[in-house]
Amino acid sequence: MQIGPDHPHEVQVYSCERAVLHHNRHHRSDFDAIYWRPLNKKSTLTKDGITVTSMISVLPGNSVRTRYAFMKHLSDDKALSRCFSVVAEDRRLDLEADSEATRELWTSALVFLMREHRSRSVRQT
C-alpha cells in the first residue's frame, strides 16, 4: 500500500496493537490502534499509530472528501478505486491498495474494528 498526500512514501498497514494483521494468523479480540511502516525499509512500526477510538470514518478514495487528495498523486484515474482514507480526529491516513478487492477487505475490517470498539465501550459504561 502507498500512503498518500500527507506522507508521500510507501507504507503497509502492518499491525494492530497486540496482534499482527498482515498475513499472520494471530487472532486477538482487543485491537486498540493501527500502525504502519515503510514497505521499502526493514524499520520498526511507526511510533504514533492511529487509535481506533480516534477513528471517525473510513472513506473510499473516490469520495468527495478524499478524491482531490488522491488525484494529486495518482497518474491513473482508475487507481482511485484502490484508494481509501482512514479519517481520525487529528489526521487522515491516505492509502492505496494493490487491488480493489484488497481495498474492500481493509475498509471492511477497519469499519468492523471501529464498530466493535464502540459497542465494547458502550457495554463497559
Short mmCIF file of C-alpha atoms in Angstrom, two decimals:
data_model
loop_
_atom_site.label_atom_id
_atom_site.label_comp_id
_atom_site.label_asym_id
_atom_site.label_seq_id
_atom_site.Cartn_x
_atom_site.Cartn_y
_atom_site.Cartn_z
CA MET A 1 0.00 0.00 0.00
CA GLN A 2 1.08 3.54 -0.53
CA ILE A 3 0.41 6.38 1.77
CA GLY A 4 -0.97 9.47 0.12
CA PRO A 5 -0.65 13.23 0.21
CA ASP A 6 0.31 13.78 3.82
CA HIS A 7 3.20 11.30 3.68
CA PRO A 8 4.37 10.57 0.12
CA HIS A 9 6.12 7.27 0.74
CA GLU A 10 5.07 3.67 0.64
CA VAL A 11 3.62 2.12 3.74
CA GLN A 12 1.86 -1.02 4.70
CA VAL A 13 -0.86 -1.09 7.31
CA TYR A 14 1.06 -3.63 9.27
CA SER A 15 -0.32 -4.36 12.65
CA CYS A 16 -2.70 -3.50 15.39
CA GLU A 17 -1.61 -3.19 18.95
CA ARG A 18 -1.16 -6.65 20.48
CA ALA A 19 -1.57 -8.55 17.19
CA VAL A 20 -0.16 -8.58 13.68
CA LEU A 21 -2.79 -8.25 10.97
CA HIS A 22 -0.72 -8.72 7.83
CA HIS A 23 -0.82 -12.34 6.63
CA ASN A 24 -0.09 -13.83 10.02
CA ARG A 25 -2.97 -15.76 11.51
CA HIS A 26 -2.84 -14.30 15.02
CA HIS A 27 -6.25 -13.50 16.45
CA ARG A 28 -6.95 -11.22 19.36
CA SER A 29 -10.17 -9.59 20.41
CA ASP A 30 -8.84 -6.20 21.50
CA PHE A 31 -7.37 -4.09 18.72
CA ASP A 32 -6.70 -0.60 20.05
CA ALA A 33 -4.64 1.08 17.33
CA ILE A 34 -3.23 0.66 13.84
CA TYR A 35 0.42 1.15 12.99
CA TRP A 36 2.33 1.09 9.71
CA ARG A 37 5.86 1.01 8.39
CA PRO A 38 7.55 1.84 5.08
CA LEU A 39 7.44 -1.09 2.66
CA ASN A 40 10.94 -0.43 1.35
CA LYS A 41 12.60 -0.43 4.79
CA LYS A 42 13.03 -3.04 7.48
CA SER A 43 12.35 -0.42 10.10
CA THR A 44 10.07 -0.79 13.05
CA LEU A 45 6.46 0.33 13.10
CA THR A 46 5.59 3.99 13.39
CA LYS A 47 5.60 5.20 16.96
CA ASP A 48 2.44 7.20 16.62
CA GLY A 49 -0.33 4.99 15.34
CA ILE A 50 -3.97 5.86 14.94
CA THR A 51 -6.10 4.70 17.84
CA VAL A 52 -9.40 3.07 17.00
CA THR A 53 -11.16 5.47 19.39
CA SER A 54 -9.90 8.45 17.36
CA MET A 55 -11.08 6.98 14.04
CA ILE A 56 -14.09 8.85 12.64
CA SER A 57 -14.56 7.06 9.33
CA VAL A 58 -13.04 5.01 6.55
CA LEU A 59 -13.69 6.55 3.14
CA PRO A 60 -13.14 5.30 -0.41
CA GLY A 61 -10.64 7.25 -2.50
CA ASN A 62 -13.31 8.43 -4.90
CA SER A 63 -15.43 10.15 -2.23
CA VAL A 64 -15.91 13.91 -2.49
CA ARG A 65 -13.91 14.36 0.70
CA THR A 66 -10.83 12.41 -0.44
CA ARG A 67 -10.82 12.45 -4.25
CA TYR A 68 -8.74 15.62 -4.73
CA ALA A 69 -6.02 14.49 -2.31
CA PHE A 70 -5.55 11.26 -4.24
CA MET A 71 -5.79 12.86 -7.69
CA LYS A 72 -2.72 14.98 -6.91
CA HIS A 73 -0.62 11.83 -6.56
CA LEU A 74 -2.14 9.30 -8.95
CA SER A 75 -1.32 9.15 -12.63
CA ASP A 76 -4.23 6.85 -13.43
CA ASP A 77 -7.83 7.75 -12.62
CA LYS A 78 -8.63 4.03 -12.29
CA ALA A 79 -6.34 3.85 -9.26
CA LEU A 80 -8.91 5.83 -7.26
CA SER A 81 -10.92 2.62 -6.93
CA ARG A 82 -7.99 1.11 -4.99
CA CYS A 83 -7.60 4.06 -2.60
CA PHE A 84 -9.10 4.69 0.82
CA SER A 85 -8.60 7.00 3.76
CA VAL A 86 -8.69 6.37 7.48
CA VAL A 87 -10.04 9.60 8.95
CA ALA A 88 -9.14 10.24 12.59
CA GLU A 89 -9.79 13.19 14.87
CA ASP A 90 -6.34 14.69 14.32
CA ARG A 91 -5.26 13.42 10.88
CA ARG A 92 -6.05 11.37 7.81
CA LEU A 93 -4.10 8.36 6.56
CA ASP A 94 -4.46 8.03 2.76
CA LEU A 95 -3.66 4.60 1.34
CA GLU A 96 -3.61 2.80 -1.99
CA ALA A 97 -4.15 -0.96 -2.02
CA ASP A 98 -2.77 -3.24 -4.72
CA SER A 99 -6.31 -4.14 -5.88
CA GLU A 100 -9.95 -3.20 -5.37
CA ALA A 101 -10.51 -6.48 -3.53
CA THR A 102 -7.70 -5.71 -1.09
CA ARG A 103 -9.08 -2.22 -0.55
CA GLU A 104 -12.51 -3.68 0.17
CA LEU A 105 -11.04 -6.13 2.71
CA TRP A 106 -9.15 -3.38 4.54
CA THR A 107 -12.05 -0.94 4.59
CA SER A 108 -14.46 -3.62 5.81
CA ALA A 109 -12.03 -4.74 8.51
CA LEU A 110 -11.36 -1.21 9.73
CA VAL A 111 -15.07 -0.33 9.82
CA PHE A 112 -15.67 -3.55 11.76
CA LEU A 113 -12.94 -2.62 14.27
CA MET A 114 -14.49 0.83 14.75
CA ARG A 115 -17.97 -0.63 15.36
CA GLU A 116 -16.74 -3.36 17.69
CA HIS A 117 -14.64 -0.94 19.70
CA ARG A 118 -17.58 1.46 20.07
CA SER A 119 -20.02 -1.28 21.07
CA ARG A 120 -17.48 -2.63 23.58
CA SER A 121 -17.08 0.87 25.02
CA VAL A 122 -20.86 1.23 25.39
CA ARG A 123 -21.13 -2.15 27.14
CA GLN A 124 -18.40 -1.17 29.61
CA THR A 125 -20.15 2.05 30.65
#
